[in-house]
Amino acid sequence: MTAKTFGQALARPHNGFSVLRLALATAVVVSHAFSVTSGQPLDEPLARMTGLSLGAHAVNGFFAVSGFLVAMSLERRGAGDYVLARALRILPGVVVATLIVTLVLGPALTRLPLAEYLQAPGPWLFIRDTLTTFKSNASLPGVFADNPYRSPLGTVWTLKYEVLCYLGLLAAGLAGLLRRGPALALVAALALGLAAAAFLHPDLSEGAETRFRLPLLFASGSALYLWRDRLGHRAWPLALLALATALLQGTPLYRSLLFLTEAYGAIWLALCPALARPAFAPRADLSYGIYLYGWPIQQSLHALMPSASPWLLLLPSLALTGLVAAASWVTVEKPALRLKARALAGRAPRAVVS
């Protein structure tokens, strides 16, 4: 039966969130094939068309999907179980990735003697900074010295915004604001705030835009969840948003409309029957591992073959990233999720997605 609302589509036995997240994580790796080798984040055709790289668009989709699913988790589990669930999903993977990069990849690729590398303060500062502030531009001594970027974990910066969004959602829930009206007001405020900032500062920096962009996408995903029973699951609003975005490109409203379009589009697509099929559901959720390990693997390949083109390194980087992500899933993430399931057993309704 055709679903009339987002809520009815979500109530189906299957959805496409897992395969969508896998596609978005892969898109980040594809995008970084260009920036890792050139040092230019916008050095790809899509960036010249839209002002954002393929990887940035993929991150936008991640934040919209996260907002939707995490709002569902908080509503169903309550604050205490929500915090435990989020911590067990995020922390084990990034902790292990940081240690592997620092204590395995670093010693293997550093120009320094091993003893000097291990005795230097750099590796231990790298671990501290990565795990406490999700600092992504930190480097390791003697590692990737000739690469355009020296950072070995260049994607972890988004985890800072992810955690801040988790905390903001938790605060809204504790304050009784996890409701349709406040959610819509927040989305409108962030969208208008970004448009006003773009109007007042036409040369708005990427960092300043990001402080609006990622919370707007996360809040939009959360709002779509809260409005799920009143919002029709139809394609025409997405078409109208896309048309308005195209017509207003080059104006202060462009970025706000683009991000709202991507948020709606990501959730709409994940709940479409064409994508919500058991055959499309991955047997393992490799998206987080691909996102974490794609960058250090691509950095390593470029360091070893600096003259190779992005296209030449793309396939081996995807293959190696997939293998490492699978190992991360089996040895780190899946056990953490089993621990989460045992800890939350009998304390909340079964979620539609993990």
mmCIF file of C-alpha atoms in Angstrom:
data_model
loop_
_atom_site.group_PDB
_atom_site.id
_atom_site.type_symbol
_atom_site.label_atom_id
_atom_site.label_comp_id
_atom_site.label_asym_id
_atom_site.label_seq_id
_atom_site.Cartn_x
_atom_site.Cartn_y
_atom_site.Cartn_z
ATOM 1 C CA MET A 1 0.000 0.000 0.000
ATOM 2 C CA THR A 2 1.279 3.462 -0.882
ATOM 3 C CA ALA A 3 2.261 5.489 2.172
ATOM 4 C CA LYS A 4 0.525 8.850 2.418
ATOM 5 C CA THR A 5 2.765 10.324 5.115
ATOM 6 C CA PHE A 6 6.370 10.070 6.243
ATOM 7 C CA GLY A 7 5.073 8.291 9.345
ATOM 8 C CA GLN A 8 3.332 5.610 7.327
ATOM 9 C CA ALA A 9 6.439 5.144 5.206
ATOM 10 C CA LEU A 10 8.546 4.807 8.364
ATOM 11 C CA ALA A 11 6.154 2.173 9.704
ATOM 12 C CA ARG A 12 6.943 -0.191 6.834
ATOM 13 C CA PRO A 13 9.032 -3.260 7.771
ATOM 14 C CA HIS A 14 12.003 -1.928 5.803
ATOM 15 C CA ASN A 15 13.557 1.423 4.934
ATOM 16 C CA GLY A 16 16.547 2.665 2.992
ATOM 17 C CA PHE A 17 18.491 4.489 5.686
ATOM 18 C CA SER A 18 21.312 1.948 5.861
ATOM 19 C CA VAL A 19 21.957 1.793 2.131
ATOM 20 C CA LEU A 20 21.683 5.586 1.882
ATOM 21 C CA ARG A 21 24.286 6.065 4.613
ATOM 22 C CA LEU A 22 26.570 3.600 2.830
ATOM 23 C CA ALA A 23 26.197 5.552 -0.416
ATOM 24 C CA LEU A 24 26.887 8.849 1.357
ATOM 25 C CA ALA A 25 30.026 7.495 3.039
ATOM 26 C CA THR A 26 31.277 6.182 -0.306
ATOM 27 C CA ALA A 27 30.608 9.585 -1.869
ATOM 28 C CA VAL A 28 32.860 11.188 0.743
ATOM 29 C CA VAL A 29 35.719 8.868 -0.258
ATOM 30 C CA VAL A 30 35.128 9.600 -3.955
ATOM 31 C CA SER A 31 35.183 13.332 -3.279
ATOM 32 C CA HIS A 32 38.364 13.160 -1.218
ATOM 33 C CA ALA A 33 40.156 11.416 -4.068
ATOM 34 C CA PHE A 34 40.423 14.885 -5.613
ATOM 35 C CA SER A 35 41.145 17.027 -2.570
ATOM 36 C CA VAL A 36 43.740 14.687 -1.045
ATOM 37 C CA THR A 37 45.867 14.794 -4.179
ATOM 38 C CA SER A 38 45.444 18.468 -5.044
ATOM 39 C CA GLY A 39 44.962 20.156 -1.681
ATOM 40 C CA GLN A 40 41.895 21.943 -3.068
ATOM 41 C CA PRO A 41 38.586 20.887 -1.426
ATOM 42 C CA LEU A 42 36.590 22.293 -4.353
ATOM 43 C CA ASP A 43 38.689 20.630 -7.043
ATOM 44 C CA GLU A 44 35.904 18.608 -8.627
ATOM 45 C CA PRO A 45 33.142 19.294 -11.175
ATOM 46 C CA LEU A 46 30.211 19.242 -8.723
ATOM 47 C CA ALA A 47 31.865 21.884 -6.558
ATOM 48 C CA ARG A 48 32.141 24.243 -9.500
ATOM 49 C CA MET A 49 28.420 23.769 -10.218
ATOM 50 C CA THR A 50 27.011 24.069 -6.689
ATOM 51 C CA GLY A 51 29.745 25.681 -4.583
ATOM 52 C CA LEU A 52 30.065 22.534 -2.472
ATOM 53 C CA SER A 53 32.035 19.361 -3.097
ATOM 54 C CA LEU A 54 30.426 15.937 -3.417
ATOM 55 C CA GLY A 55 31.786 15.153 0.042
ATOM 56 C CA ALA A 56 30.122 18.234 1.521
ATOM 57 C CA HIS A 57 26.802 17.273 -0.054
ATOM 58 C CA ALA A 58 27.211 13.779 1.377
ATOM 59 C CA VAL A 59 27.886 15.193 4.852
ATOM 60 C CA ASN A 60 24.713 17.259 4.456
ATOM 61 C CA GLY A 61 22.771 14.066 3.842
ATOM 62 C CA PHE A 62 24.411 12.399 6.844
ATOM 63 C CA PHE A 63 23.341 15.202 9.170
ATOM 64 C CA ALA A 64 19.766 15.228 7.914
ATOM 65 C CA VAL A 65 19.486 11.445 8.323
ATOM 66 C CA SER A 66 21.130 11.635 11.739
ATOM 67 C CA GLY A 67 18.693 14.298 12.891
ATOM 68 C CA PHE A 68 15.748 12.161 11.830
ATOM 69 C CA LEU A 69 16.966 8.925 13.397
ATOM 70 C CA VAL A 70 18.371 10.452 16.569
ATOM 71 C CA ALA A 71 15.142 12.359 17.255
ATOM 72 C CA MET A 72 13.348 9.033 16.928
ATOM 73 C CA SER A 73 15.824 7.444 19.326
ATOM 74 C CA LEU A 74 15.350 10.146 21.962
ATOM 75 C CA GLU A 75 11.560 10.053 21.702
ATOM 76 C CA ARG A 76 11.456 6.282 22.052
ATOM 77 C CA ARG A 77 14.194 5.695 24.612
ATOM 78 C CA GLY A 78 14.257 8.675 26.938
ATOM 79 C CA ALA A 79 17.267 10.734 27.975
ATOM 80 C CA GLY A 80 19.402 8.202 29.861
ATOM 81 C CA ASP A 81 19.177 5.421 27.301
ATOM 82 C CA TYR A 82 19.597 7.966 24.502
ATOM 83 C CA VAL A 83 22.958 9.115 25.906
ATOM 84 C CA LEU A 84 24.161 5.517 26.295
ATOM 85 C CA ALA A 85 23.052 4.598 22.776
ATOM 86 C CA ARG A 86 24.769 7.613 21.193
ATOM 87 C CA ALA A 87 28.001 7.081 23.135
ATOM 88 C CA LEU A 88 28.249 3.396 22.183
ATOM 89 C CA ARG A 89 27.626 4.204 18.532
ATOM 90 C CA ILE A 90 30.151 7.035 18.180
ATOM 91 C CA LEU A 91 32.982 6.573 20.664
ATOM 92 C CA PRO A 92 34.311 3.004 20.164
ATOM 93 C CA GLY A 93 34.878 3.494 16.445
ATOM 94 C CA VAL A 94 36.647 6.829 16.688
ATOM 95 C CA VAL A 95 38.759 5.775 19.675
ATOM 96 C CA VAL A 96 40.040 2.675 17.895
ATOM 97 C CA ALA A 97 40.583 4.553 14.616
ATOM 98 C CA THR A 98 42.613 7.205 16.433
ATOM 99 C CA LEU A 99 44.792 4.601 18.138
ATOM 100 C CA ILE A 100 45.344 2.653 14.914
ATOM 101 C CA VAL A 101 46.321 5.778 12.984
ATOM 102 C CA THR A 102 48.648 6.937 15.757
ATOM 103 C CA LEU A 103 50.259 3.655 16.783
ATOM 104 C CA VAL A 104 50.152 1.603 13.556
ATOM 105 C CA LEU A 105 49.913 3.881 10.540
ATOM 106 C CA GLY A 106 52.112 6.613 12.027
ATOM 107 C CA PRO A 107 55.083 4.381 12.883
ATOM 108 C CA ALA A 108 54.799 2.682 9.483
ATOM 109 C CA LEU A 109 54.922 5.914 7.452
ATOM 110 C CA THR A 110 56.879 8.391 9.581
ATOM 111 C CA ARG A 111 60.232 9.636 8.379
ATOM 112 C CA LEU A 112 61.501 9.599 11.940
ATOM 113 C CA PRO A 113 63.169 6.634 13.623
ATOM 114 C CA LEU A 114 60.549 4.640 15.504
ATOM 115 C CA ALA A 115 61.964 5.433 18.938
ATOM 116 C CA GLU A 116 62.058 9.138 18.159
ATOM 117 C CA TYR A 117 58.478 9.052 16.869
ATOM 118 C CA LEU A 118 57.174 7.308 19.976
ATOM 119 C CA GLN A 119 59.106 9.581 22.316
ATOM 120 C CA ALA A 120 57.911 12.765 20.637
ATOM 121 C CA PRO A 121 54.947 14.563 22.223
ATOM 122 C CA GLY A 122 53.181 14.760 18.847
ATOM 123 C CA PRO A 123 51.508 11.316 18.803
ATOM 124 C CA TRP A 124 50.118 11.665 22.316
ATOM 125 C CA LEU A 125 48.930 15.213 21.677
ATOM 126 C CA PHE A 126 47.277 13.920 18.511
ATOM 127 C CA ILE A 127 45.378 11.271 20.484
ATOM 128 C CA ARG A 128 44.338 13.829 23.099
ATOM 129 C CA ASP A 129 43.225 16.471 20.625
ATOM 130 C CA THR A 130 41.367 14.050 18.384
ATOM 131 C CA LEU A 131 39.430 12.383 21.183
ATOM 132 C CA THR A 132 38.656 15.491 23.228
ATOM 133 C CA THR A 133 37.934 18.132 20.577
ATOM 134 C CA PHE A 134 37.695 16.060 17.349
ATOM 135 C CA LYS A 135 40.478 18.204 15.932
ATOM 136 C CA SER A 136 40.972 17.139 12.330
ATOM 137 C CA ASN A 137 43.918 19.295 11.253
ATOM 138 C CA ALA A 138 46.352 17.831 13.795
ATOM 139 C CA SER A 139 49.364 16.034 12.327
ATOM 140 C CA LEU A 140 51.746 13.281 13.365
ATOM 141 C CA PRO A 141 55.530 13.853 13.376
ATOM 142 C CA GLY A 142 57.107 12.930 10.059
ATOM 143 C CA VAL A 143 53.834 11.584 8.595
ATOM 144 C CA PHE A 144 52.449 12.856 5.266
ATOM 145 C CA ALA A 145 55.056 15.619 5.264
ATOM 146 C CA ASP A 146 54.879 16.064 1.468
ATOM 147 C CA ASN A 147 51.110 15.644 1.083
ATOM 148 C CA PRO A 148 48.971 18.737 0.453
ATOM 149 C CA TYR A 149 47.274 17.913 3.755
ATOM 150 C CA ARG A 150 49.237 16.540 6.695
ATOM 151 C CA SER A 151 46.245 15.518 8.802
ATOM 152 C CA PRO A 152 45.783 11.734 9.105
ATOM 153 C CA LEU A 153 42.142 11.888 10.287
ATOM 154 C CA GLY A 154 40.705 14.696 8.256
ATOM 155 C CA THR A 155 37.012 13.817 8.598
ATOM 156 C CA VAL A 156 36.608 13.705 12.380
ATOM 157 C CA TRP A 157 35.795 17.429 12.576
ATOM 158 C CA THR A 158 32.171 16.670 11.717
ATOM 159 C CA LEU A 159 31.883 14.503 14.843
ATOM 160 C CA LYS A 160 32.214 17.649 16.948
ATOM 161 C CA TYR A 161 29.119 19.083 15.298
ATOM 162 C CA GLU A 162 27.373 15.723 15.526
ATOM 163 C CA VAL A 163 27.941 15.537 19.272
ATOM 164 C CA LEU A 164 26.870 19.158 19.747
ATOM 165 C CA CYS A 165 23.678 18.429 17.825
ATOM 166 C CA TYR A 166 23.080 15.352 20.009
ATOM 167 C CA LEU A 167 23.446 17.526 23.107
ATOM 168 C CA GLY A 168 21.196 20.225 21.697
ATOM 169 C CA LEU A 169 18.514 17.673 20.917
ATOM 170 C CA LEU A 170 18.853 16.216 24.414
ATOM 171 C CA ALA A 171 18.490 19.688 25.942
ATOM 172 C CA ALA A 172 15.372 20.294 23.850
ATOM 173 C CA GLY A 173 13.921 16.987 25.007
ATOM 174 C CA LEU A 174 14.626 17.690 28.677
ATOM 175 C CA ALA A 175 13.067 21.156 28.293
ATOM 176 C CA GLY A 176 9.924 19.694 26.754
ATOM 177 C CA LEU A 177 10.646 21.306 23.385
ATOM 178 C CA LEU A 178 10.861 18.122 21.323
ATOM 179 C CA ARG A 179 7.629 19.073 19.602
ATOM 180 C CA ARG A 180 6.526 20.120 16.143
ATOM 181 C CA GLY A 181 6.194 23.856 16.754
ATOM 182 C CA PRO A 182 9.591 24.491 18.377
ATOM 183 C CA ALA A 183 11.303 22.239 15.815
ATOM 184 C CA LEU A 184 9.836 24.177 12.904
ATOM 185 C CA ALA A 185 10.726 27.489 14.563
ATOM 186 C CA LEU A 186 14.340 26.360 15.010
ATOM 187 C CA VAL A 187 14.647 25.301 11.365
ATOM 188 C CA ALA A 188 13.214 28.641 10.230
ATOM 189 C CA ALA A 189 15.537 30.578 12.544
ATOM 190 C CA LEU A 190 18.643 28.747 11.317
ATOM 191 C CA ALA A 191 17.646 29.074 7.645
ATOM 192 C CA LEU A 192 16.899 32.780 7.983
ATOM 193 C CA GLY A 193 20.027 33.298 10.079
ATOM 194 C CA LEU A 194 22.189 31.755 7.362
ATOM 195 C CA ALA A 195 20.474 33.848 4.686
ATOM 196 C CA ALA A 196 20.995 37.019 6.761
ATOM 197 C CA ALA A 197 24.661 36.153 7.333
ATOM 198 C CA ALA A 198 25.138 35.590 3.596
ATOM 199 C CA PHE A 199 23.432 38.927 2.864
ATOM 200 C CA LEU A 200 25.524 40.871 5.370
ATOM 201 C CA HIS A 201 28.763 39.061 4.516
ATOM 202 C CA PRO A 202 28.824 37.980 0.848
ATOM 203 C CA ASP A 203 32.276 36.498 1.470
ATOM 204 C CA LEU A 204 31.052 34.468 4.464
ATOM 205 C CA SER A 205 33.788 32.042 5.507
ATOM 206 C CA GLU A 206 33.324 28.301 5.245
ATOM 207 C CA GLY A 207 33.659 27.943 9.013
ATOM 208 C CA ALA A 208 30.974 30.543 9.703
ATOM 209 C CA GLU A 209 28.646 28.932 7.182
ATOM 210 C CA THR A 210 29.244 25.495 8.683
ATOM 211 C CA ARG A 211 28.054 26.721 12.079
ATOM 212 C CA PHE A 212 24.683 27.353 10.460
ATOM 213 C CA ARG A 213 24.744 24.596 7.859
ATOM 214 C CA LEU A 214 25.181 21.431 9.920
ATOM 215 C CA PRO A 215 22.779 22.388 12.746
ATOM 216 C CA LEU A 216 20.227 23.414 10.086
ATOM 217 C CA LEU A 217 20.476 20.030 8.381
ATOM 218 C CA PHE A 218 20.289 18.127 11.668
ATOM 219 C CA ALA A 219 17.353 20.235 12.889
ATOM 220 C CA SER A 220 15.582 19.752 9.554
ATOM 221 C CA GLY A 221 15.913 15.975 9.841
ATOM 222 C CA SER A 222 14.607 16.083 13.415
ATOM 223 C CA ALA A 223 11.698 18.308 12.377
ATOM 224 C CA LEU A 224 10.782 15.923 9.570
ATOM 225 C CA TYR A 225 10.586 13.124 12.126
ATOM 226 C CA LEU A 226 8.409 15.162 14.484
ATOM 227 C CA TRP A 227 6.104 16.171 11.617
ATOM 228 C CA ARG A 228 6.094 12.668 10.105
ATOM 229 C CA ASP A 229 2.380 12.007 10.679
ATOM 230 C CA ARG A 230 1.298 15.308 9.143
ATOM 231 C CA LEU A 231 3.739 15.544 6.272
ATOM 232 C CA GLY A 232 2.868 13.853 3.012
ATOM 233 C CA HIS A 233 5.530 11.570 1.577
ATOM 234 C CA ARG A 234 5.411 13.069 -1.894
ATOM 235 C CA ALA A 235 7.942 14.151 -4.480
ATOM 236 C CA TRP A 236 6.406 17.475 -5.509
ATOM 237 C CA PRO A 237 7.638 19.448 -2.452
ATOM 238 C CA LEU A 238 11.143 18.219 -3.228
ATOM 239 C CA ALA A 239 10.742 19.306 -6.864
ATOM 240 C CA LEU A 240 9.553 22.760 -5.774
ATOM 241 C CA LEU A 241 12.428 23.143 -3.336
ATOM 242 C CA ALA A 242 14.932 22.089 -6.001
ATOM 243 C CA LEU A 243 13.438 24.546 -8.514
ATOM 244 C CA ALA A 244 13.541 27.410 -6.010
ATOM 245 C CA THR A 245 17.138 26.532 -5.145
ATOM 246 C CA ALA A 246 18.177 26.594 -8.806
ATOM 247 C CA LEU A 247 16.369 29.873 -9.490
ATOM 248 C CA LEU A 248 17.879 31.606 -6.459
ATOM 249 C CA GLN A 249 21.461 30.457 -6.950
ATOM 250 C CA GLY A 250 23.766 33.395 -6.407
ATOM 251 C CA THR A 251 21.451 35.067 -3.892
ATOM 252 C CA PRO A 252 21.692 35.052 -0.061
ATOM 253 C CA LEU A 253 18.818 32.539 0.048
ATOM 254 C CA TYR A 254 20.614 29.947 -2.072
ATOM 255 C CA ARG A 255 22.494 28.019 0.604
ATOM 256 C CA SER A 256 19.527 27.888 3.003
ATOM 257 C CA LEU A 257 17.268 26.530 0.268
ATOM 258 C CA LEU A 258 19.926 24.087 -0.892
ATOM 259 C CA PHE A 259 20.321 22.619 2.600
ATOM 260 C CA LEU A 260 16.561 22.383 3.168
ATOM 261 C CA THR A 261 16.219 20.639 -0.196
ATOM 262 C CA GLU A 262 18.962 18.155 0.667
ATOM 263 C CA ALA A 263 17.472 17.437 4.097
ATOM 264 C CA TYR A 264 14.008 16.778 2.692
ATOM 265 C CA GLY A 265 15.459 14.827 -0.224
ATOM 266 C CA ALA A 266 17.579 12.534 1.956
ATOM 267 C CA ILE A 267 14.675 11.536 4.220
ATOM 268 C CA TRP A 268 12.225 11.272 1.332
ATOM 269 C CA LEU A 269 14.626 9.021 -0.569
ATOM 270 C CA ALA A 270 15.352 6.771 2.423
ATOM 271 C CA LEU A 271 11.624 6.129 2.845
ATOM 272 C CA CYS A 272 10.861 5.532 -0.836
ATOM 273 C CA PRO A 273 9.645 1.982 -1.626
ATOM 274 C CA ALA A 274 12.230 1.725 -4.407
ATOM 275 C CA LEU A 275 15.064 2.028 -1.860
ATOM 276 C CA ALA A 276 13.320 0.414 1.129
ATOM 277 C CA ARG A 277 13.796 -3.157 -0.035
ATOM 278 C CA PRO A 278 15.372 -6.019 1.912
ATOM 279 C CA ALA A 279 17.610 -6.762 -1.073
ATOM 280 C CA PHE A 280 19.209 -3.330 -0.740
ATOM 281 C CA ALA A 281 19.821 -3.561 3.008
ATOM 282 C CA PRO A 282 23.565 -4.044 3.678
ATOM 283 C CA ARG A 283 24.422 -7.031 5.847
ATOM 284 C CA ALA A 284 26.879 -4.868 7.754
ATOM 285 C CA ASP A 285 26.719 -1.149 8.503
ATOM 286 C CA LEU A 286 30.055 -0.067 7.054
ATOM 287 C CA SER A 287 29.202 3.616 6.650
ATOM 288 C CA TYR A 288 30.896 4.847 9.834
ATOM 289 C CA GLY A 289 34.049 2.836 9.200
ATOM 290 C CA ILE A 290 34.232 4.028 5.599
ATOM 291 C CA TYR A 291 33.845 7.605 6.764
ATOM 292 C CA LEU A 292 36.570 7.282 9.407
ATOM 293 C CA TYR A 293 39.167 5.270 7.487
ATOM 294 C CA GLY A 294 38.722 6.592 3.941
ATOM 295 C CA TRP A 295 40.836 9.689 4.584
ATOM 296 C CA PRO A 296 43.893 8.045 6.219
ATOM 297 C CA ILE A 297 43.927 5.339 3.541
ATOM 298 C CA GLN A 298 43.774 7.906 0.753
ATOM 299 C CA GLN A 299 46.456 9.990 2.443
ATOM 300 C CA SER A 300 48.659 6.908 2.679
ATOM 301 C CA LEU A 301 48.185 5.947 -0.972
ATOM 302 C CA HIS A 302 48.985 9.471 -2.090
ATOM 303 C CA ALA A 303 52.121 9.522 0.094
ATOM 304 C CA LEU A 304 53.266 6.242 -1.438
ATOM 305 C CA MET A 305 52.326 7.188 -5.037
ATOM 306 C CA PRO A 306 52.423 11.007 -5.165
ATOM 307 C CA SER A 307 52.327 11.216 -8.961
ATOM 308 C CA ALA A 308 49.215 9.047 -9.349
ATOM 309 C CA SER A 309 46.027 10.778 -10.493
ATOM 310 C CA PRO A 310 42.884 10.841 -8.331
ATOM 311 C CA TRP A 311 41.164 8.442 -10.714
ATOM 312 C CA LEU A 312 44.033 5.962 -10.502
ATOM 313 C CA LEU A 313 43.937 5.927 -6.692
ATOM 314 C CA LEU A 314 40.160 5.864 -6.379
ATOM 315 C CA LEU A 315 39.506 2.145 -6.868
ATOM 316 C CA PRO A 316 42.289 0.885 -4.567
ATOM 317 C CA SER A 317 41.298 3.424 -1.930
ATOM 318 C CA LEU A 318 37.669 2.301 -2.070
ATOM 319 C CA ALA A 319 38.659 -1.367 -1.900
ATOM 320 C CA LEU A 320 41.048 -0.910 1.035
ATOM 321 C CA THR A 321 38.612 1.354 2.864
ATOM 322 C CA GLY A 322 35.861 -1.215 2.482
ATOM 323 C CA LEU A 323 38.071 -3.965 3.906
ATOM 324 C CA VAL A 324 39.175 -1.877 6.881
ATOM 325 C CA ALA A 325 35.598 -0.713 7.498
ATOM 326 C CA ALA A 326 34.444 -4.335 7.502
ATOM 327 C CA ALA A 327 37.119 -5.200 10.059
ATOM 328 C CA SER A 328 36.044 -2.231 12.172
ATOM 329 C CA TRP A 329 32.422 -3.366 12.001
ATOM 330 C CA VAL A 330 33.196 -6.944 13.042
ATOM 331 C CA THR A 331 35.709 -6.202 15.799
ATOM 332 C CA VAL A 332 34.595 -2.823 17.202
ATOM 333 C CA GLU A 333 31.242 -1.443 16.120
ATOM 334 C CA LYS A 334 29.100 -4.580 16.090
ATOM 335 C CA PRO A 335 30.286 -5.672 19.562
ATOM 336 C CA ALA A 336 29.530 -2.144 20.829
ATOM 337 C CA LEU A 337 26.035 -2.350 19.360
ATOM 338 C CA ARG A 338 25.513 -5.753 20.994
ATOM 339 C CA LEU A 339 26.550 -4.189 24.289
ATOM 340 C CA LYS A 340 24.081 -1.379 23.642
ATOM 341 C CA ALA A 341 21.319 -3.873 22.895
ATOM 342 C CA ARG A 342 21.991 -5.792 26.120
ATOM 343 C CA ALA A 343 22.095 -2.589 28.155
ATOM 344 C CA LEU A 344 18.812 -1.348 26.702
ATOM 345 C CA ALA A 345 17.007 -4.691 26.574
ATOM 346 C CA GLY A 346 13.449 -4.395 27.846
ATOM 347 C CA ARG A 347 13.766 -0.686 28.512
ATOM 348 C CA ALA A 348 12.435 0.776 25.268
ATOM 349 C CA PRO A 349 10.278 -0.164 22.275
ATOM 350 C CA ARG A 350 12.095 -1.761 19.412
ATOM 351 C CA ALA A 351 13.428 0.917 17.090
ATOM 352 C CA VAL A 352 12.709 0.856 13.364
ATOM 353 C CA VAL A 353 16.421 1.163 12.608
ATOM 354 C CA SER A 354 19.487 0.667 14.751
#
